[in-house]
Amino acid sequence: MIQQLSPEEIVRREALDKLRSLGIDPFPAAEFQTNSTAKEIIDLYEEGKSVSIAGRLHNMRDMGKASFAQLQDSTGKIQIYISIDSICPTDDKTLYKEVIKHLIHFGDFIGVNGKLFKTRMGEISIHVESFTLLAKSIKPLPVVKTDKDGVIHDAFTDPELRYRMRYVDLVVNEKVRDTFVARTKIVNAMRNFFNSHGYLEVDTPVLQAIPGGASARPFITHHNALDVPMYLRIANELYLKRLIVGGFEGVYEFSRNFRNEGMDRTHNPEFTVMEIYVAYKDYYWMMDFTEAMIRHVCNEALGTTQVEFGNRTIDFGQQFQRITMTDAIKQYAGFDITGKTESELFSFAQSIGIEVNDAMGKGKLIDEIFGAKCEGNFIQPTFIMDYPVDMSPLCKRHRDNPELTERFELMINGKEVANAYSELNDPIDQRQRFEDQLKLQERGDDEAMFIDQDFLRALEYGMPPTSGMGIGVDRLVMFLTNNEAIQEVLFFPQMRPEKFQSGPNIQDFIALGIPESWAEHVIKAGYDSIEKLKDSKPTAIHQQLNGYRKKNKLEIPAVQLEEVIGWIS
RNA sequence: GAUCUCGUAGCUCAGCUGGUAGAGCAAUACACUUUUAAUGUAUGGGUCCUGGGUUCGAGUCCCAGCGGGAUCACCA
């Protein structure tokens, strides 16, 4: 198989051989010891201090007998200054004249030793005394430049390329790296908060025989030894509750969930939800806890509770608003759902332009009305409370109204971020709710929940009153890092698998009788498959190839028409 | 799934009512020992996503396909 290489790639590959002939290994094995980082050098600058640092080379500026460049490590960039005299103290100037000027390229990893100084322009730099090539880059990175006003030129912005080649994105777009560092800080802050309350981080199965705990289409796989279908989890809720039954009083898990549904800028097939269950608590307690947790995360990970999102500022410092779903609909849709029958809800939903169908029960209708008229209004953090009972099959009935449940969702910027219940622990009621789901399924709701008999058995043994909360980690990170797409907060968002052209095999062409000297050029001239060659007229091939030979001034014998006929017959 | 939109050099992008494929950066060569979007001079670099069609002639117009993006639908 031949690869079509760009001229730049060819230059860099040729540099590998030249380096080796000078005794320089372009991919050495030895450790390179560093004693500083770009950030440290700038923060703790000391004139004349000796440093050793490694990183990727950017923005080389050759000025004859001296060069400037930037070295990028995981903390940022630092300027380096390489002069011919300081790295070639003897008469042999090869290291500078050959290696630095011609064999080192943008993107290479190098290690340098040198002393700190400030240039005339006042930029902190390393005056390099020795350098080591640590790894050659043979594919050129996109060239992104930032001018003195901070304006980025030729930015690497194509989402497809950025997501497919996140490694390139991370190198050339520093803000991307900041987002992912913030993501880790946010997760750590959550974990610290839960641990400081004495709750236990646990792991529960990803591969499940019954995909429970949520309403969604699962990914299906198969276990060979047991010869049964298995599902990737859509939620971990039912497993965490089993642990509460088992006697733990507070458990949480960062759960990677998988849902076989559409993808867009707020949905990825795999996503992360943090779920926590605490015994003897109710959803009022959980609201206070959730609010405190988010405030803690803001302070610890961002250092502020005033968070910019788009052109808005979200204030996590103030007490979060609380409103019941009934009041929210009353306020924004001008309709009181209290005591309404399914057909009344149906007509109202229809009257405000919602596409309705017979598979929709009361809960679904109310949810649609809320989604259409209310959801988008809750920009600042707001708890929406008390959802209808048939929307929430795992949630305890409201202590004051059996039509409702003790459930809240946290809305930020018009989107759901967290969902929490006073958990249903009455096994009789739970079984009934599952059966109601089954009826919805029979009406055509293909996302109603599966019945998990073992979970019901667990509840029959007794589960203490418990409050549980799930928070979409990806969405929270989006809001806290000012990103509007989930793809921006996942290192490797799901993409349609890339098709790599499996190039033609040069040996197949040689096997037809094409001389070795010609085979590569036959492919490059456009006959990139045996079929294509055989489908073409010999005269056309003959002319095309000799034309190619002339154009590229190839030093190989011209092709004869008889030869071509021989290849394709 | 529907609609709109994009696909041109390694990268970012121009390319008008159809008429000889362009710029900047990057690369290559030369000059320059404190530059910083370094600078100056020169050079090379293209399957205009793929396949059909219309036309004397298609990067450009039409159709189909592939891939991306946006909006909507779906998805708490």
XYZ file of C-alpha atoms (C1' of nucleotides) in Angstrom:
645
model
C 0.000 0.000 0.000
C 1.341 3.408 -0.858
C 0.532 6.528 1.074
C 0.049 9.838 -0.648
C 2.388 12.112 1.255
C 2.363 15.862 1.062
C 5.649 17.584 0.225
C 5.983 18.626 3.859
C 5.614 15.065 5.039
C 8.248 13.912 2.598
C 10.660 16.579 3.855
C 10.139 15.447 7.429
C 10.587 11.770 6.585
C 13.789 12.584 4.762
C 14.944 14.478 7.840
C 14.699 11.214 9.827
C 17.403 9.617 7.692
C 19.594 12.692 7.702
C 19.394 12.879 11.487
C 20.323 9.226 11.798
C 23.298 9.734 9.488
C 24.471 12.476 11.866
C 24.152 10.039 14.749
C 20.953 11.567 16.120
C 18.142 9.155 16.960
C 14.853 10.905 16.091
C 13.017 8.708 18.622
C 15.446 8.143 21.493
C 14.559 5.886 24.414
C 16.412 7.608 27.239
C 14.693 9.626 29.932
C 15.067 13.371 29.615
C 15.231 14.935 33.058
C 13.438 18.233 33.511
C 13.494 20.530 36.507
C 10.956 23.151 35.513
C 7.855 23.958 33.505
C 6.876 26.859 31.267
C 4.518 28.207 33.898
C 7.057 27.928 36.722
C 9.686 29.726 34.681
C 7.389 32.662 34.095
C 5.903 32.742 37.595
C 9.243 32.371 39.397
C 11.604 34.129 36.994
C 15.219 34.493 38.096
C 17.787 36.008 35.752
C 20.528 33.523 34.854
C 18.873 30.519 36.477
C 19.686 27.182 34.825
C 16.665 25.192 33.717
C 15.947 21.949 31.950
C 12.599 21.646 30.233
C 10.944 19.538 27.542
C 8.053 20.129 25.197
C 6.757 20.580 21.704
C 8.362 23.123 19.418
C 6.206 25.925 18.010
C 6.671 28.979 15.875
C 10.357 28.709 14.883
C 11.875 31.978 13.753
C 15.259 31.558 12.111
C 17.315 34.736 12.127
C 20.525 33.491 10.576
C 22.974 32.676 13.339
C 20.279 32.599 15.992
C 16.706 31.386 16.210
C 13.712 31.891 18.416
C 10.953 29.397 19.015
C 8.398 28.516 21.618
C 8.408 25.378 23.667
C 4.979 24.138 24.748
C 4.587 21.864 27.734
C 1.463 20.901 29.656
C 1.545 24.202 31.567
C 1.902 26.577 28.618
C 4.549 28.036 26.356
C 7.976 29.508 26.984
C 10.237 31.192 24.452
C 13.616 29.658 23.728
C 16.593 31.358 22.090
C 19.159 29.246 20.268
C 22.308 30.910 18.984
C 25.013 29.253 16.933
C 27.725 30.104 19.448
C 26.010 28.775 22.520
C 25.123 25.363 21.102
C 28.227 24.996 18.864
C 31.136 26.261 20.972
C 33.731 24.473 18.765
C 34.472 24.901 15.044
C 31.905 22.247 14.148
C 28.740 24.192 13.457
C 26.743 21.223 12.117
C 24.391 21.098 15.043
C 23.146 24.582 14.313
C 23.550 24.836 10.559
C 22.114 21.444 9.751
C 20.055 20.208 12.655
C 18.452 23.408 13.925
C 18.067 25.107 10.572
C 16.940 22.149 8.463
C 16.122 19.009 10.389
C 14.036 20.280 13.296
C 10.441 21.198 12.554
C 7.390 22.739 14.112
C 5.758 20.055 16.252
C 8.911 18.163 17.218
C 9.444 17.325 20.868
C 12.748 18.571 22.205
C 14.396 18.951 25.575
C 16.617 21.926 26.330
C 19.064 23.058 29.000
C 19.835 26.723 29.323
C 19.801 29.911 31.363
C 16.915 32.307 31.811
C 17.046 35.857 30.481
C 14.779 38.589 29.225
C 14.942 39.772 25.627
C 15.067 43.423 24.610
C 11.319 43.230 24.283
C 11.154 41.978 27.849
C 10.000 38.429 27.119
C 11.212 35.762 29.495
C 13.238 33.259 27.484
C 15.658 30.376 27.815
C 19.095 30.886 26.298
C 19.654 27.329 25.146
C 23.035 25.744 25.869
C 22.188 22.240 24.766
C 19.202 20.553 23.285
C 18.032 16.999 22.649
C 15.599 15.852 20.001
C 13.082 13.724 21.914
C 10.603 12.789 19.182
C 10.217 13.891 15.600
C 6.816 14.918 14.291
C 6.464 13.755 10.709
C 3.013 15.192 10.074
C 2.667 18.969 10.156
C 0.246 20.399 12.701
C -2.197 23.128 11.656
C -0.453 26.475 11.937
C -2.333 28.725 14.299
C -0.903 32.129 15.115
C -1.829 34.634 17.754
C -0.856 38.264 17.244
C 0.067 40.798 19.907
C -3.550 41.818 20.354
C -4.414 38.221 21.131
C -6.281 37.744 17.863
C -6.026 34.171 16.628
C -5.267 33.742 12.943
C -5.999 30.655 10.866
C -7.669 29.009 13.856
C -8.205 25.255 13.751
C -11.980 25.358 14.071
C -13.531 22.644 11.888
C -15.590 20.656 14.425
C -15.220 17.419 12.533
C -11.437 17.587 12.480
C -11.251 18.894 16.043
C -13.366 16.047 17.442
C -11.846 13.321 15.317
C -8.298 14.463 16.031
C -8.637 15.754 19.570
C -4.898 15.295 20.020
C -4.348 18.015 17.412
C -7.098 20.177 18.888
C -5.445 20.004 22.315
C -2.074 20.987 20.915
C -3.166 24.015 18.939
C -6.223 25.252 20.867
C -5.161 26.030 24.406
C -8.698 26.843 25.538
C -9.702 23.254 24.826
C -7.134 22.007 27.283
C -8.464 24.473 29.888
C -11.981 23.065 29.475
C -10.844 19.532 30.197
C -8.721 20.585 33.153
C -11.811 22.342 34.507
C -13.856 19.190 33.937
C -11.513 17.172 36.110
C -11.510 19.868 38.787
C -15.310 19.879 38.810
C -15.478 16.094 39.195
C -12.840 16.167 41.924
C -14.722 18.903 43.767
C -17.920 16.828 43.688
C -16.063 13.785 44.915
C -14.433 15.763 47.735
C -17.791 17.135 48.782
C -19.410 13.691 48.987
C -16.422 12.131 50.714
C -16.331 14.916 53.281
C -19.924 13.972 54.166
C -18.833 10.370 54.672
C -20.570 8.907 51.640
C -19.090 5.920 49.875
C -18.055 5.901 46.221
C -19.034 2.567 44.673
C -18.961 0.696 41.358
C -22.006 -1.140 40.023
C -22.464 -3.167 36.834
C -22.269 -1.533 33.448
C -23.334 -4.762 31.773
C -26.869 -5.507 32.919
C -29.409 -8.231 32.210
C -32.267 -5.758 32.731
C -31.617 -2.137 31.751
C -33.471 -0.394 34.556
C -33.631 2.897 36.363
C -34.617 5.099 33.434
C -36.721 5.166 30.298
C -34.490 4.887 27.262
C -33.485 2.584 24.448
C -30.485 0.534 25.492
C -27.515 -0.751 23.526
C -27.862 -4.517 23.284
C -25.023 -6.985 23.345
C -24.678 -10.692 23.999
C -22.915 -12.770 26.603
C -21.547 -15.864 24.890
C -20.894 -18.116 27.900
C -24.369 -17.553 29.348
C -25.931 -17.236 25.901
C -28.178 -14.379 27.018
C -28.682 -10.844 25.788
C -27.052 -8.166 27.932
C -27.529 -4.415 27.933
C -25.183 -1.524 28.561
C -26.632 0.374 31.469
C -28.954 3.305 30.839
C -28.785 4.163 34.557
C -27.409 2.750 37.780
C -30.244 3.825 40.066
C -31.652 0.403 40.911
C -28.235 -0.964 41.871
C -27.452 1.926 44.194
C -30.811 1.447 45.908
C -29.983 -2.223 46.452
C -26.895 -1.009 48.321
C -29.071 1.176 50.536
C -31.195 -1.919 51.228
C -27.934 -3.643 52.130
C -27.242 -1.109 54.854
C -25.029 1.603 53.383
C -26.346 5.007 54.381
C -24.818 7.069 51.605
C -23.481 5.790 48.285
C -22.582 7.534 45.069
C -21.185 6.621 41.680
C -19.992 8.472 38.621
C -21.825 6.339 36.117
C -21.090 6.164 32.419
C -24.508 5.554 30.900
C -25.346 4.474 27.359
C -28.499 5.331 25.451
C -29.185 4.261 21.916
C -30.864 7.462 20.817
C -30.260 10.534 18.722
C -27.113 12.593 18.927
C -26.950 16.350 18.886
C -25.163 19.117 20.700
C -26.624 18.118 24.066
C -26.740 14.333 23.632
C -23.965 11.787 23.214
C -24.641 8.030 23.205
C -22.430 7.624 26.258
C -22.505 10.247 28.953
C -21.734 10.585 32.628
C -24.223 10.920 35.437
C -23.309 11.193 39.091
C -25.932 9.499 41.224
C -26.062 9.680 45.004
C -28.459 8.008 47.488
C -28.668 8.988 51.142
C -30.759 7.105 53.678
C -33.201 8.790 56.070
C -33.357 11.951 53.921
C -36.120 13.408 51.763
C -36.151 15.566 48.681
C -36.253 18.812 50.663
C -32.968 17.842 52.282
C -31.637 16.897 48.872
C -32.438 20.324 47.466
C -30.340 21.971 50.166
C -27.594 19.409 49.660
C -27.561 19.807 45.866
C -27.406 23.562 46.148
C -24.529 23.402 48.631
C -22.698 20.889 46.477
C -22.924 23.018 43.335
C -21.823 26.114 45.220
C -18.866 24.143 46.588
C -17.967 22.967 43.082
C -18.079 26.522 41.716
C -15.826 27.836 44.446
C -13.366 24.971 44.376
C -13.110 24.425 40.620
C -13.736 27.925 39.266
C -13.064 30.189 42.225
C -16.359 32.034 41.742
C -20.110 31.506 41.894
C -20.778 34.001 39.090
C -20.479 31.968 35.916
C -20.589 33.373 32.389
C -22.625 31.372 29.921
C -23.026 32.840 26.463
C -24.128 36.408 27.074
C -25.625 35.601 30.468
C -24.285 35.359 33.959
C -25.546 32.464 36.018
C -25.521 33.228 39.721
C -24.870 30.139 41.819
C -24.256 32.267 44.923
C -27.884 33.207 45.530
C -30.389 30.799 46.980
C -31.843 28.723 44.132
C -35.505 29.402 43.356
C -38.093 26.710 44.018
C -41.377 26.356 42.159
C -43.787 23.457 41.764
C -44.488 22.118 38.311
C -48.172 22.995 38.748
C -47.304 26.626 39.538
C -44.786 26.795 36.716
C -47.427 25.691 34.203
C -49.952 28.045 35.741
C -47.478 30.883 35.434
C -46.099 30.300 31.942
C -48.919 28.417 30.179
C -51.831 29.990 32.030
C -53.365 26.607 32.722
C -54.098 24.823 35.997
C -53.396 21.114 35.686
C -54.812 20.346 39.130
C -57.464 17.644 38.941
C -57.592 17.636 35.135
C -58.476 14.430 33.297
C -56.325 12.955 30.583
C -58.641 14.175 27.845
C -58.655 17.727 29.243
C -54.870 17.727 29.279
C -54.888 16.246 25.787
C -57.063 19.045 24.403
C -55.022 21.753 26.090
C -51.750 20.346 24.805
C -53.255 20.190 21.339
C -54.542 23.756 21.632
C -51.045 25.144 22.266
C -49.621 23.375 19.245
C -48.099 20.277 20.784
C -48.090 17.226 18.552
C -50.115 14.752 20.586
C -50.841 11.077 20.130
C -52.762 8.328 21.890
C -49.659 6.777 23.416
C -49.326 9.812 25.697
C -50.546 9.379 29.244
C -51.241 12.198 31.703
C -47.625 12.447 32.797
C -46.291 12.625 29.280
C -48.835 15.312 28.352
C -47.931 17.447 31.357
C -44.252 16.970 30.584
C -44.831 18.130 27.013
C -46.720 21.207 28.177
C -43.923 22.007 30.623
C -41.271 21.467 27.969
C -43.039 23.678 25.457
C -44.030 26.595 27.675
C -41.953 26.624 30.858
C -38.583 24.943 30.639
C -36.793 27.632 28.649
C -37.676 30.335 31.170
C -35.573 29.002 34.003
C -32.203 30.562 33.319
C -30.969 30.994 36.869
C -30.725 27.781 38.921
C -34.272 26.733 39.783
C -35.720 23.645 41.410
C -38.924 22.451 39.727
C -40.830 20.370 42.261
C -43.649 17.837 42.483
C -44.012 16.014 39.181
C -47.114 13.976 38.236
C -47.036 10.424 39.507
C -47.077 8.597 36.175
C -43.966 10.442 34.967
C -41.960 9.211 37.908
C -42.331 5.490 38.479
C -39.459 5.254 40.969
C -40.450 8.231 43.075
C -42.446 8.350 46.318
C -45.923 9.859 46.207
C -46.158 13.361 47.595
C -46.982 13.359 51.312
C -49.798 15.911 50.652
C -51.113 14.819 47.253
C -51.086 11.239 45.900
C -51.370 12.482 42.301
C -47.909 14.041 42.609
C -44.478 12.812 43.578
C -41.743 14.147 45.805
C -39.443 14.884 42.940
C -37.421 17.860 41.786
C -35.371 18.714 38.785
C -32.749 21.415 38.792
C -32.992 23.663 35.765
C -30.070 25.851 34.688
C -30.164 27.961 31.562
C -33.448 26.346 30.563
C -32.039 22.831 30.653
C -32.432 19.991 33.085
C -29.230 19.346 34.990
C -30.253 17.266 37.996
C -33.149 15.036 38.948
C -33.969 13.843 42.464
C -36.601 12.001 44.471
C -37.754 11.000 47.830
C -37.221 7.425 46.671
C -40.186 5.084 46.447
C -39.570 2.363 49.048
C -43.048 0.848 49.230
C -42.626 -2.450 47.325
C -46.367 -2.853 46.697
C -46.670 0.631 45.214
C -43.450 0.098 43.249
C -44.786 -3.091 41.681
C -47.987 -1.289 40.756
C -46.028 1.561 39.153
C -44.000 -0.864 37.076
C -47.206 -2.495 35.912
C -48.584 0.911 34.944
C -45.415 1.404 32.882
C -46.110 -1.894 31.200
C -49.540 -0.603 30.221
C -47.952 2.513 28.724
C -45.632 0.228 26.809
C -48.637 -1.646 25.452
C -50.110 1.699 24.337
C -47.001 2.229 22.238
C -44.574 4.085 24.505
C -41.410 2.225 23.557
C -39.476 3.882 26.331
C -41.499 2.774 29.312
C -39.497 0.979 31.972
C -38.678 -2.692 32.182
C -39.756 -4.540 35.335
C -36.873 -5.621 37.503
C -38.157 -8.451 39.748
C -34.970 -8.675 41.771
C -35.150 -4.981 42.557
C -38.732 -5.456 43.819
C -37.546 -8.357 45.985
C -34.870 -6.095 47.448
C -37.488 -3.485 48.331
C -39.620 -6.201 49.952
C -36.761 -6.794 52.390
C -37.092 -3.116 53.294
C -35.377 0.055 52.171
C -35.118 2.977 54.580
C -36.581 6.279 53.494
C -33.982 7.593 51.092
C -33.424 10.541 48.876
C -31.515 10.142 45.639
C -30.177 12.616 43.147
C -28.649 12.276 39.699
C -26.743 15.068 38.026
C -25.632 15.178 34.408
C -21.915 15.706 34.743
C -21.406 16.608 31.085
C -24.159 19.193 31.168
C -22.933 20.671 34.430
C -19.446 20.964 32.956
C -20.933 22.645 29.876
C -22.595 25.300 31.991
C -19.572 25.863 34.184
C -17.114 26.103 31.275
C -19.296 28.163 28.925
C -19.600 25.493 26.252
C -22.809 25.048 24.286
C -22.051 21.590 22.908
C -21.563 18.352 24.833
C -18.894 17.473 22.245
C -16.772 20.271 23.701
C -16.634 18.657 27.135
C -16.043 15.050 26.011
C -12.539 14.231 24.877
C -13.749 11.842 22.202
C -17.394 12.476 21.335
C -19.130 9.848 19.266
C -18.672 10.353 15.528
C -19.576 8.323 12.516
C -16.613 5.959 12.102
C -14.060 7.436 9.778
C -13.484 5.655 6.502
C -9.813 5.243 5.847
C -9.243 4.578 2.199
C -7.453 1.282 2.092
C -5.076 2.270 -0.613
C -4.227 0.044 -3.549
C -1.626 -2.633 -3.000
C 1.360 -1.970 -5.183
C 2.176 -5.693 -5.317
C -1.127 -6.404 -7.057
C -0.085 -4.088 -9.851
C 3.354 -5.661 -10.148
C 1.680 -9.076 -10.335
C -0.042 -7.970 -13.554
C 3.375 -7.606 -15.158
C 3.755 -3.874 -14.594
C 7.473 -3.101 -14.066
C 8.348 -2.187 -10.473
C 9.611 1.200 -11.597
C 6.212 1.966 -13.082
C 3.761 0.455 -10.583
C 3.738 3.369 -8.159
C 3.280 5.868 -10.988
C 0.421 3.921 -12.540
C -1.433 4.346 -9.248
C -0.522 8.001 -8.909
C -1.631 8.649 -12.485
C -5.138 7.791 -11.373
C -5.416 4.011 -11.898
C -5.747 3.348 -8.202
C -7.429 -0.025 -8.466
C -6.981 -3.085 -10.644
C -10.648 -2.798 -11.686
C -10.194 0.769 -12.833
C -7.169 -0.228 -14.879
C -8.948 -3.163 -16.489
C -12.036 -1.097 -17.285
C -9.989 1.445 -19.205
C -8.993 1.292 -22.862
C -5.348 0.295 -23.415
C -4.800 3.272 -25.696
C -6.096 5.656 -23.042
C -3.886 4.101 -20.372
C -0.899 4.217 -22.678
C -1.374 7.915 -23.390
C -2.200 8.799 -19.804
C 0.900 7.089 -18.426
C 3.320 8.536 -20.923
C 1.768 11.944 -20.422
C 2.284 11.512 -16.671
C 5.876 10.449 -17.304
C 6.533 13.559 -19.348
C 4.801 15.918 -16.935
C 6.724 14.580 -13.948
C 9.968 14.158 -15.891
C 10.299 10.533 -14.783
C 13.649 8.888 -15.544
C 12.104 5.551 -16.505
C 11.451 4.005 -19.934
C 8.238 5.047 -21.660
C 5.444 2.478 -21.733
C 4.675 0.645 -24.997
C 1.070 0.018 -26.033
C 1.757 -3.742 -26.332
C 2.880 -3.784 -22.677
C -0.362 -2.166 -21.556
C -2.420 -4.679 -23.510
C -0.384 -7.416 -21.809
C -1.179 -6.074 -18.320
C -4.904 -5.884 -18.666
C -5.642 -8.923 -20.803
C -35.833 11.062 9.868
C -36.950 16.422 7.434
C -35.131 21.158 5.770
C -31.132 24.476 4.893
C -25.962 24.761 4.159
C -20.774 23.508 3.369
C -16.769 20.211 0.974
C -10.990 24.130 -3.532
C -2.992 23.486 -1.740
C -0.481 20.727 4.638
C -3.801 24.820 7.439
C -7.419 29.122 7.103
C -10.137 30.665 3.101
C -11.256 33.659 -1.934
C -12.938 32.204 -6.739
C -18.927 37.109 -9.840
C -23.887 35.917 -14.980
C -19.993 28.889 -16.874
C -14.276 30.711 -20.289
C -6.157 29.472 -18.667
C -7.265 27.336 -10.446
C -5.806 32.086 -6.443
C -4.149 34.587 -1.500
C -2.051 34.410 3.439
C 0.299 31.082 6.558
C 3.190 26.485 6.349
C 7.155 24.024 3.229
C 11.913 24.408 0.209
C 16.437 27.640 -0.939
C 19.210 32.087 0.290
C 20.152 36.492 3.719
C 19.882 38.217 8.705
C 22.963 36.803 16.536
C 17.328 39.648 21.196
C 12.798 38.113 17.198
C 7.644 37.421 18.427
C 1.453 36.913 13.385
C 9.678 38.274 12.793
C 11.377 40.390 8.009
C 13.232 40.391 2.738
C 14.074 37.649 -2.053
C 13.086 33.295 -4.888
C 10.839 28.296 -5.690
C 7.692 24.110 -5.521
C 2.875 22.442 -4.215
C -4.239 20.873 -6.690
C -8.405 13.797 -8.043
C -11.660 21.795 -6.879
C -15.404 15.224 -1.990
C -17.208 11.001 -5.567
C -20.178 9.498 -9.817
C -23.445 10.872 -13.618
C -25.848 14.851 -16.675
C -26.386 19.725 -19.462
C -22.769 22.468 -22.521
C -18.130 23.844 -27.657
C -16.428 24.357 -22.507
C -18.195 22.853 -15.425
C -14.652 24.435 -9.238
C -19.130 27.218 -10.851
C -25.472 24.865 -13.375
C -28.677 20.057 -12.651
C -29.263 14.929 -10.445
C -27.550 11.070 -7.209
C -24.204 9.502 -3.482
C -20.507 10.177 0.631
C -18.963 13.270 4.721
C -19.592 17.634 8.002
C -22.382 21.666 10.300
C -27.002 24.268 11.695
C -32.259 24.134 12.646
C -36.375 20.977 13.599
C -38.282 16.141 15.021
C -36.912 12.203 18.407
C -34.494 11.746 23.179
C -37.097 13.789 30.538
